[in-house]
Structure formats: structure tokens, C-alpha cells
Coordinates of C-alpha atoms and ligand atoms in Angstrom, one line a residue:
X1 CA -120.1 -35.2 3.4
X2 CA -123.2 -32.8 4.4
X3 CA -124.4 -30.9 1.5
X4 CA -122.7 -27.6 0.8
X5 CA -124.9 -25.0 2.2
X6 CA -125.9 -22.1 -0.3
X7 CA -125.7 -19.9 2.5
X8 CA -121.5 -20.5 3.2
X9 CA -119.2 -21.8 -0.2
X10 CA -116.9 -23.8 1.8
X11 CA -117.7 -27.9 1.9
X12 CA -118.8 -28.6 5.4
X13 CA -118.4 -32.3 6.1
X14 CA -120.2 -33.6 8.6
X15 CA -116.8 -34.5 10.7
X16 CA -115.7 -30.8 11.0
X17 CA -118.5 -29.0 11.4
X18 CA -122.2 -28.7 13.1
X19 CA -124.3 -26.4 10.7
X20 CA -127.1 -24.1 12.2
X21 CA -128.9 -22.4 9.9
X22 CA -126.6 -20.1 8.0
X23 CA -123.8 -20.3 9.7
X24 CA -121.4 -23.8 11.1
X25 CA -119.7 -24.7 14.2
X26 CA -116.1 -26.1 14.1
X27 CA -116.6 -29.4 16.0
X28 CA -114.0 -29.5 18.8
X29 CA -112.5 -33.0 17.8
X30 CA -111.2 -31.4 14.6
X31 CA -108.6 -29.4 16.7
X32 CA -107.4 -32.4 17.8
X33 CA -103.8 -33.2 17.3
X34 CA -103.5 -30.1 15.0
X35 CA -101.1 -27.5 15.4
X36 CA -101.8 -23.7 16.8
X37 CA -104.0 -22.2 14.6
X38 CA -107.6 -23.4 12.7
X39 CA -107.2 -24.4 9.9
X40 CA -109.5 -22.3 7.7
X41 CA -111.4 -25.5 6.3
X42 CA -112.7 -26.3 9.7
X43 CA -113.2 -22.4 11.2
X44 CA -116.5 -21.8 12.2
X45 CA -118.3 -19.1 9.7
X46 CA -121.0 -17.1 11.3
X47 CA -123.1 -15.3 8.9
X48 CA -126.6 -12.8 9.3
X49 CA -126.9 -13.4 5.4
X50 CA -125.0 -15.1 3.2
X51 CA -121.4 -15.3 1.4
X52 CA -121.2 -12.8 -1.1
X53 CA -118.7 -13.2 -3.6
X54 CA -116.5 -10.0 -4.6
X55 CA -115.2 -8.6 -7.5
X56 CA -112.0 -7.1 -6.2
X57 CA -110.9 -5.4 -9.2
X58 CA -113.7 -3.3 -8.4
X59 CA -114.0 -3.0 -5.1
X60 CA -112.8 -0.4 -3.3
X61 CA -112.8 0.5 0.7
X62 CA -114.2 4.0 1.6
X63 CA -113.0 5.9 4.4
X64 CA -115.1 9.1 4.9
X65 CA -117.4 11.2 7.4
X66 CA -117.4 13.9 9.6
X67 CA -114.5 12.9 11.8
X68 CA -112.3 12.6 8.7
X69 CA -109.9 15.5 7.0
X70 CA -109.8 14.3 3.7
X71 CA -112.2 11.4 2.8
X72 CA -110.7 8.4 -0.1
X73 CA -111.1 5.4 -1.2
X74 CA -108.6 2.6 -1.8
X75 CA -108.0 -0.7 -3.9
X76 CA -106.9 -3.8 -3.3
X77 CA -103.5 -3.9 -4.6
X78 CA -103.0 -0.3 -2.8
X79 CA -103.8 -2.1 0.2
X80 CA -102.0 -5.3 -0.1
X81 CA -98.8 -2.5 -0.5
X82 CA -99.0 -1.0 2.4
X83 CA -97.1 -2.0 5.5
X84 CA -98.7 -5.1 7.0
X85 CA -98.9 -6.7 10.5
X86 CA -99.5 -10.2 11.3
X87 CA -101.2 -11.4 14.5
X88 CA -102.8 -14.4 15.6
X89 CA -105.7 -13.5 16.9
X90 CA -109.3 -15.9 18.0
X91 CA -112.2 -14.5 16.7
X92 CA -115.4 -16.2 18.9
X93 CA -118.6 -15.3 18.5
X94 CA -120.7 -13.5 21.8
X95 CA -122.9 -16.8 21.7
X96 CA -120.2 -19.2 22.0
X97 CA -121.7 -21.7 24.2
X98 CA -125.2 -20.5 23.9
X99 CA -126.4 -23.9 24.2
X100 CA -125.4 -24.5 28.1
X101 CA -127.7 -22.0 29.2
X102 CA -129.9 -24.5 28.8
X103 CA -128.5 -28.0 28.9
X104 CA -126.7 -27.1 32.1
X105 CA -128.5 -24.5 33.7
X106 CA -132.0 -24.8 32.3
X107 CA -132.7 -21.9 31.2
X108 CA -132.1 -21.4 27.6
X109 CA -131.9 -18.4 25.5
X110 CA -132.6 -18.1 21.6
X111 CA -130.6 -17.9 18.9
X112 CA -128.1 -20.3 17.7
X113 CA -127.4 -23.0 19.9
X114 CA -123.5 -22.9 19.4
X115 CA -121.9 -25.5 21.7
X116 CA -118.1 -24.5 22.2
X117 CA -116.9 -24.2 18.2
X118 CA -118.1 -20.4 17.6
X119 CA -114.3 -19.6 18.0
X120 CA -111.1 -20.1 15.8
X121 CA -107.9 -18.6 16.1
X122 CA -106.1 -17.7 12.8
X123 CA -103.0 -15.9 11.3
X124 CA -104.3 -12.6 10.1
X125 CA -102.1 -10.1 8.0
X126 CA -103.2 -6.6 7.0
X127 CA -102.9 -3.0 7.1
X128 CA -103.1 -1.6 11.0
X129 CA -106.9 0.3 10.8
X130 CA -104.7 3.3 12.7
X131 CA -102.2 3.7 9.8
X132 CA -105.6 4.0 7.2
X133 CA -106.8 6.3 9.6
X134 CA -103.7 8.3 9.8
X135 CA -104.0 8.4 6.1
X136 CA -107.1 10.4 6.0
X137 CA -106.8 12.4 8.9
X138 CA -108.5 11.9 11.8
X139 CA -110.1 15.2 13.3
X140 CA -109.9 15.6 17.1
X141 CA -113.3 15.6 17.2
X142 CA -113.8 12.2 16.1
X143 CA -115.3 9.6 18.5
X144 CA -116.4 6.5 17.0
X145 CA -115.5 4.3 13.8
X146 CA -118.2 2.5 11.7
X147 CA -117.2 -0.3 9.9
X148 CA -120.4 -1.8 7.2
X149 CA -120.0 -4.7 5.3
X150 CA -121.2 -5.2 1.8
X151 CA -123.3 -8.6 2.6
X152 CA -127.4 -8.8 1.7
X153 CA -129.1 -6.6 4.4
X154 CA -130.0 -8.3 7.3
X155 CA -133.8 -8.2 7.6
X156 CA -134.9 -4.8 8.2
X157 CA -132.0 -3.7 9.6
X158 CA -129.4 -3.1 6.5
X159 CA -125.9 -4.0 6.1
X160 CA -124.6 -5.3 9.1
X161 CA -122.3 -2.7 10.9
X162 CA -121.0 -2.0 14.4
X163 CA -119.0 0.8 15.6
X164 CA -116.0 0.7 17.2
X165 CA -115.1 3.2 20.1
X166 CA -112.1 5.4 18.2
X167 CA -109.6 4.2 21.1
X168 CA -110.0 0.4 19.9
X169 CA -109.7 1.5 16.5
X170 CA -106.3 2.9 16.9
X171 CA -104.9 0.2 18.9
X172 CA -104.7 -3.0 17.7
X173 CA -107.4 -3.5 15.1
X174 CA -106.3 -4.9 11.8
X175 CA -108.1 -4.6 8.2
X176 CA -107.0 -8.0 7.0
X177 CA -106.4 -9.7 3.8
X178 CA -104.7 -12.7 4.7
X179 CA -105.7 -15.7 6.7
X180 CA -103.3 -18.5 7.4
X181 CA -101.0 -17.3 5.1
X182 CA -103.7 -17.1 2.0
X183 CA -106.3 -14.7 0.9
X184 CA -109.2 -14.1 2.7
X185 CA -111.5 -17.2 1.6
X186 CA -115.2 -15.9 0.9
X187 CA -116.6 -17.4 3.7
X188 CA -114.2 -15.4 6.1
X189 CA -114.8 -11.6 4.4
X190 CA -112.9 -11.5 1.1
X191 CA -111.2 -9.3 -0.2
X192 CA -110.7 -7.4 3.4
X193 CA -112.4 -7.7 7.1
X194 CA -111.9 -6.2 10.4
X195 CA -110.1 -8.6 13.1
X196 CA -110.8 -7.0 16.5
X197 CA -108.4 -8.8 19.2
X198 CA -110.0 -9.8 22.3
X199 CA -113.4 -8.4 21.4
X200 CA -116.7 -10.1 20.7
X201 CA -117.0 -11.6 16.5
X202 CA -119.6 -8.7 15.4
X203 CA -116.6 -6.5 16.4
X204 CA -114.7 -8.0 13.1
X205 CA -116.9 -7.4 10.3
X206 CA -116.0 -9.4 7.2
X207 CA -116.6 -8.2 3.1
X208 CA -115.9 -4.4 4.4
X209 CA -117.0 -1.9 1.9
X210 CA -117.1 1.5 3.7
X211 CA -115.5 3.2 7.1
X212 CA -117.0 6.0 8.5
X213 CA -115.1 8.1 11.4
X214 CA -118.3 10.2 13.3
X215 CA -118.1 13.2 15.4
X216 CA -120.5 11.7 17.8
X217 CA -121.3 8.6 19.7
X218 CA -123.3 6.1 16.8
X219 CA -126.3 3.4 17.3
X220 CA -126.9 0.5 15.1
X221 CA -129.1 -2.6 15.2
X222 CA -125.7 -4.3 16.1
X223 CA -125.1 -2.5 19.4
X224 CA -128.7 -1.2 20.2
X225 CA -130.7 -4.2 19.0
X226 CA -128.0 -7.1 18.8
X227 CA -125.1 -7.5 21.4
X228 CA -125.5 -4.3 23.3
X229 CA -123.1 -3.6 25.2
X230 CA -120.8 -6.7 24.8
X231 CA -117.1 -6.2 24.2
X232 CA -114.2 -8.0 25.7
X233 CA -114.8 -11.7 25.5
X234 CA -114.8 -14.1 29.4
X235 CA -112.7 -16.7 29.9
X236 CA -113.9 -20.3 28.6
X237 CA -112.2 -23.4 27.9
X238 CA -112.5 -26.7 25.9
X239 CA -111.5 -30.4 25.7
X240 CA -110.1 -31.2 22.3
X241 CA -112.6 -33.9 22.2
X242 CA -115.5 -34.8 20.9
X243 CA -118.8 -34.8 22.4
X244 CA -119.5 -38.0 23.9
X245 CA -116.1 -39.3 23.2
X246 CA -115.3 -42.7 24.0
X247 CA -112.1 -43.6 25.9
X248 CA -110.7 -47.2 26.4
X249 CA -110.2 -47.8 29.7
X250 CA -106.5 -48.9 29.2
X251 CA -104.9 -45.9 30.1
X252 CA -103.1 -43.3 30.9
X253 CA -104.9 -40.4 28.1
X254 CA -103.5 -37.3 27.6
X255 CA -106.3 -35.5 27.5
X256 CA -105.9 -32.0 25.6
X257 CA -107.3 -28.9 25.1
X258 CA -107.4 -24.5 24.8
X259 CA -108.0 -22.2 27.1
X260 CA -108.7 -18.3 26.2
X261 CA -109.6 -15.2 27.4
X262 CA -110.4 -11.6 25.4
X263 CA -108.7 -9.9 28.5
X264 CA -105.5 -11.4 28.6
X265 CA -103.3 -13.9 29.0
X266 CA -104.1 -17.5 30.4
X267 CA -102.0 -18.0 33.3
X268 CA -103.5 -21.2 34.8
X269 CA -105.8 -24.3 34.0
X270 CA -107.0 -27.2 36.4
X271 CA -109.0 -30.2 35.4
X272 CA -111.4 -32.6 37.4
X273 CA -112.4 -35.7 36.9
X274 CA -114.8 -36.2 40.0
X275 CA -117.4 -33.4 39.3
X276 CA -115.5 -30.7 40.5
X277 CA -114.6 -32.1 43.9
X278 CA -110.8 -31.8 43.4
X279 CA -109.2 -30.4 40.4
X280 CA -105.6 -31.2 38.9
X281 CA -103.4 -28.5 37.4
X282 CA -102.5 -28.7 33.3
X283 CA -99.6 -28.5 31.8
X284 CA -99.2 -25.8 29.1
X285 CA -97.1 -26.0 26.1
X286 CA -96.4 -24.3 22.8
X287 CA -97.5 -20.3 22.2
X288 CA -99.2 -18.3 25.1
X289 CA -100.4 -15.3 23.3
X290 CA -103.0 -12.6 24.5
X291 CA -105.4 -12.5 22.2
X292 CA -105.4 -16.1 21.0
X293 CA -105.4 -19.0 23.1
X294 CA -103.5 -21.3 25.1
X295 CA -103.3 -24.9 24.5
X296 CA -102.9 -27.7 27.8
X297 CA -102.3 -31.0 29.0
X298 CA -103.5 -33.0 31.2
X299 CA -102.9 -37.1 31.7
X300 CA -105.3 -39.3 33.0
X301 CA -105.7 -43.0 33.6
X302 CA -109.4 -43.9 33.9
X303 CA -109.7 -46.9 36.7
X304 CA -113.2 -48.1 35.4
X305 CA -115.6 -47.9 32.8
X306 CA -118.5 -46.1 32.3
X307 CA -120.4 -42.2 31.7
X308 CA -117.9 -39.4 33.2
X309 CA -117.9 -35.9 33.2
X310 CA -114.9 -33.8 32.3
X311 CA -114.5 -30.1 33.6
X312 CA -111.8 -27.8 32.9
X313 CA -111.6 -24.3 34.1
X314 CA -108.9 -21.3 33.2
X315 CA -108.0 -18.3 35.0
X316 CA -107.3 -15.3 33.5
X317 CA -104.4 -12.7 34.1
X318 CA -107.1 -10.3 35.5
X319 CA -107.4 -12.7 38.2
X320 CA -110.9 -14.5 36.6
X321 CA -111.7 -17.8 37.2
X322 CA -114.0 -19.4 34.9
X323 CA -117.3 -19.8 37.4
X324 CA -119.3 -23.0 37.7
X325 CA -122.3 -21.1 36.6
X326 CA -122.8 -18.3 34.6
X327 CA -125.7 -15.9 35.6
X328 CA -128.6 -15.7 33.0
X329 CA -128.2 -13.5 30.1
X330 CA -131.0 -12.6 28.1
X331 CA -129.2 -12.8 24.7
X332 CA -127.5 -16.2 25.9
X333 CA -123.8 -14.1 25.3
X334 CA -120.5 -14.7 27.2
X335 CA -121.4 -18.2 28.7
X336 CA -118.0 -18.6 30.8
X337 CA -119.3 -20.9 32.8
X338 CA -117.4 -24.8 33.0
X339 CA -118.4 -26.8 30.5
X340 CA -119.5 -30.3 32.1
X341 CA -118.1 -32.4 29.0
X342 CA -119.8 -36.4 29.0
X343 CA -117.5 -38.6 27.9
X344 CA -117.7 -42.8 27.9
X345 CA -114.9 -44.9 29.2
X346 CA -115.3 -48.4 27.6
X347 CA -113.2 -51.8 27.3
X348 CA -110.6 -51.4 25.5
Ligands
MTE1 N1 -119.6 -9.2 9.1 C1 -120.5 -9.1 8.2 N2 -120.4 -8.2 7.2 N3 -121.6 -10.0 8.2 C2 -121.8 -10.9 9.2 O1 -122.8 -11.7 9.2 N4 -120.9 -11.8 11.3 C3 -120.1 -11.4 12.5 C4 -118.7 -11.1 12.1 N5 -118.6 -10.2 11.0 C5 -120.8 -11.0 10.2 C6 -119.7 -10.1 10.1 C7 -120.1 -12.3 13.5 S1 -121.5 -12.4 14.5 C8 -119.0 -13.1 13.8 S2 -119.0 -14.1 15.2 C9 -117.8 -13.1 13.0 O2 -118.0 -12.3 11.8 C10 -117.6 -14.5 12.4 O3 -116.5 -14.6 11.6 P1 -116.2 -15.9 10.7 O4 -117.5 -16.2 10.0 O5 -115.0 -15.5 9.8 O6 -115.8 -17.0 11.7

């Protein structure tokens, strides 16, 4: 076991998790012969700060501003009675996959270098963010929604807060308090947090504390500074595998993995074995939901030992294909490009 960070309470042993700084990647080989969703001990955590812990008989969620008719707060228990909606829905960070900028295409960006584990896909219950809003009345006027959360200020910039176009907000956008079927754990934005389908992680911010619905179009460090102009999330896929996995050579594998996409549905993955010289189609199984993501199948009998490279690429119902190369991004976001996964096949 790795020592608990002070930055994130939940343990995170080595086998699950890579830890960067404050915040831990879920090591693809832990999805591995589980079922849909990520478990919550083994989903990432991506924090600015650090875990805050709440006192929710305090707490209270503040819905106010200039685009709102009549400004409230409400409890925990007042939410928890409301009507609810469950989704399962990935969250993924913009980074996700940071890292091959520069292993594969040499030409790295900073921040964290997540490989492929800045994603998770839970079960998420809550109150729809439109019914809250219809609670307060929204004013025709209103144009964008500003969630903050009620973590340490990051550097200079304050609490960390994004808004969200008014469209979004009344769409599909939950304020959640359950994940896989519990409360919120700390880690994951206890007592409530935004879950944003389809859109880049800043989009769902966790401990929420205030909502304010603005007349006018807002900036924040988190759309001006950080992620600017990021929304929907590319198409990417991953081997449930671990890096540098070793295979015996007595075959067939069934090799497995997810594909997703924040624009839609999955509706076809091919694998190669040779480089990308030929590629061979996947079988799907189990769910195939929008905003979550679609687990495959592929067999494979290797016919002799040694260092291999494993691709897999998705295409999206928009008609995207995941490209062999992704072009350079300053901030090193949305890295959709094939992931060249090594892999060793050794005696069995
Ligand atoms: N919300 C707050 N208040 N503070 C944060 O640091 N990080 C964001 C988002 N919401 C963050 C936040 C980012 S960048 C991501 S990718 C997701 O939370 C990560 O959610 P998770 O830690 O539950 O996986």
C-alpha cells in the first residue's frame, strides 16, 4: 500500500492507482474483469486543492444572482427529498492522456502527465440542476450558470468555478448526491457535485457551495486561464490492461477494453496487432450508453514471443474516428489520438 496522501482521504494502493501530485489515476488493469461502472475505491480523483471535509448539517447550497426571480438556499435532507434521477455518466478529465503528447508524438505539454486513468464512469443520483432552477425562477434574461465549490482557493485564483452555458444547465446536468449507490465519498465532492454528461471534468465541480444564474456571459480562471474553450470530450479508447502487460504465448487472449466518446454513442471499434497495418473489428457487449462508455472484445492468439504493440481505435456516432495523431495542443487537452499500448508476450 502507497501512503494515504493528505491531499485525497481515500487509501490509494499502489495496484489501483498512479498518484501525481494531488490528485491519482485509476490504473487501467483495475477495470479488468469488473463490471460496468468504477468502483469508487479505484476512480481517479482530480483535485486543484485538497479534500475538504463537510459538515452537512450545516451546509447549505445557494442559488442566487441576477438571472434568478427569487434567490434560496437549500439543505441536504431538502435535497435528498426532491425527485431524483440516476445516470451513469464518465467523468474524464480534459488531460486524459496528457502524457502521449509526448511519449508518442514528442512534444509534451505540462501539467499532469495522466496516462489513460483520468476517467471513471459511475452511477450518479441527484436532483436535475433544471428542476432547482425552476425552483427559483429563472429570468429570461439569464445566460450563464456558475457553479463554485467550497475547496481551499486555488492559488491566486479563488474557489475553483466554471460556468456552464444556461442551455447545458437545463438539459441533462445533475446536482448529485449519490455515487454507486452510496453518498458522495469526500474525495468525489461530498455532500453534493455537479455531473456534466459528455463534457470535460472541470465541467462537474465537486463540494458545491453556491450557484449563481448571471445576466451576461461570465469569465473565470477556469475558462479564461484553465481549459478555455474545451467542452465536449473526443473519442479515446483503452485496453483493460496494464501497461507493459505480459501475455503467455499460449493463446487465444481475449483481450478487453472501453471505448467512449462525450458526443455520443460508440458505434464501432477495430483493433491491430501489426502497428496499424490491418485492424480487426471488436465485439461489443453489455450497456451502450451515450454518455458512459462501451466495453469490447477482441480475441487474439499471439504466434511468438516478444515486445508488441496494441492499438485500438473507436468511432463515434458523429462519424469520428479516433486519428493516429492528435494535433499539438498547448494545454496537452483532448488527446484522442490511438494509444500505442507495449505489451510482452512471454513463454508460457
Ligand atoms: N471541483 C472542485 N470544487 N475542485 C476541483 O479541484 N476538479 C475538477 C472537477 N471538479 C475540481 C472540481 C476536475 S479538473 C475534474 S477532472 C473532476 O472534478 C474530477 O472529478 P473526481 O475527482 O471525482 O474524479
Amino acid at each position: 500500500m502507497k501512503q494515504v496522501m493528505a491531499t485525497i482521504i481515500k487509501p490509494l494502493p499502489d495496484h489501483l492507482f498512479r498518484v501525481h501530485g494531488n490528485s491519482a489515476e485509476m490504473r487501467w488493469e483495475a477495470m479488468s474483469g469488473v463490471g460496468y461502472h468504477t468502483p469508487t475505491d479505484r476512480f481517479f480523483v482530480r483535485n486543484h486543492t485538497v479534500t475538504p471535509l463537510i459538515d452537512v448539517t450545516t451546509w447549505r447550497l445557494r442559488i442566487h444572482g441576477a438571472g434568478v426571480r427569487c434567490p434560496r438556499d437549500f439543505g441536504y435532507e431538502e435535497l435528498r427529498a426532491m425527485p431524483s434521477r440516476t445516470f451513469d455518466v464518465a467523468i474524464e478529465c480534459a488531460g486524459n492522456g496528457r502524457r502521449f503528447y509526448r511519449t508518442q508524438q514528442h512534444d509534451g505539454a505540462p501539467g499532469t502527465q495522466w496516462g489513460l486513468g483520468a476517467i471513471g464512469v459511475a452511477r450518479w443520483r441527484g436532483v436535475p440542476l433544471k428542476y432547482l432552477l425552476k425552483q427559483v425562477g429563472v429570468s429570461p434574461s439569464a445566460v450563464d450558470v456558475l457553479p463554485t465549490g467550497l475547496d481551499e482557493p486555488f492559488e491566486d485564483y479563488g474557489h475553483v468555478r466554471r460556468p456552464l452555458p444556461l442551455d447545458k444547465a437545463m438539459d441533462d446536468v445533475l446536482v448529485a448526491y449519490e455515487m454507486n449507490g452510496e453518498p458522495l465519498p469526500p474525495d468525489h465532492g461530498f455532500p453534493v457535485r455537479l455531473v456534466v454528461p459528455g463534457w470535460v471534468g472541470i465541467a462537474s465541480i465537486k463540494w458545491l457551495g453556491d450557484i449563481e444564474i448571471s445576466t451576461k456571459k461570465l469569465l473565470t480562471p477556469w475558462n479564461r486561464v484553465f481549459y478555455p474553450d474545451v467542452t465536449t470530450q473526443p473519442v479515446k479508447s483503452a485496453f483493460e490492461l496494464a501497461w507493459n502487460a505480459r501475455l503467455p504465448v499460449t493463446g487465444p487472449h481475449i483481450l478487453r477494453g472501453r471505448s467512449w466518446s462525450g458526443r455520443g454513442r460508440i458505434v464501432r471499434v477495430e483493433v491491430s496487432f501489426d502497428g496499424g497495418l490491418s485492424w480487426r473489428q471488436a465485439e461489443h457487449h453489455g450497456q451502450h450508453l451515450v454518455s458512459a462508455w462501451l466495453p469490447w472484445h477482441i480475441a487474439w492468439a499471439p504466434r511468438h514471443t516478444g515486445a508488441r504493440v496494441l492499438m485500438a481505435r473507436a468511432t463515434d456516432e458523429t462519424g469520428v474516428t479516433q486519428p493516429l495523431t492528435t494535433p499539438r495542443n498547448p494545454f496537452g487537452y483532448h488527446f484522442d489520438a490511438v494509444v500505442q499500448h507495449p505489451i510482452h508476450v512471454v513463454n508460457g
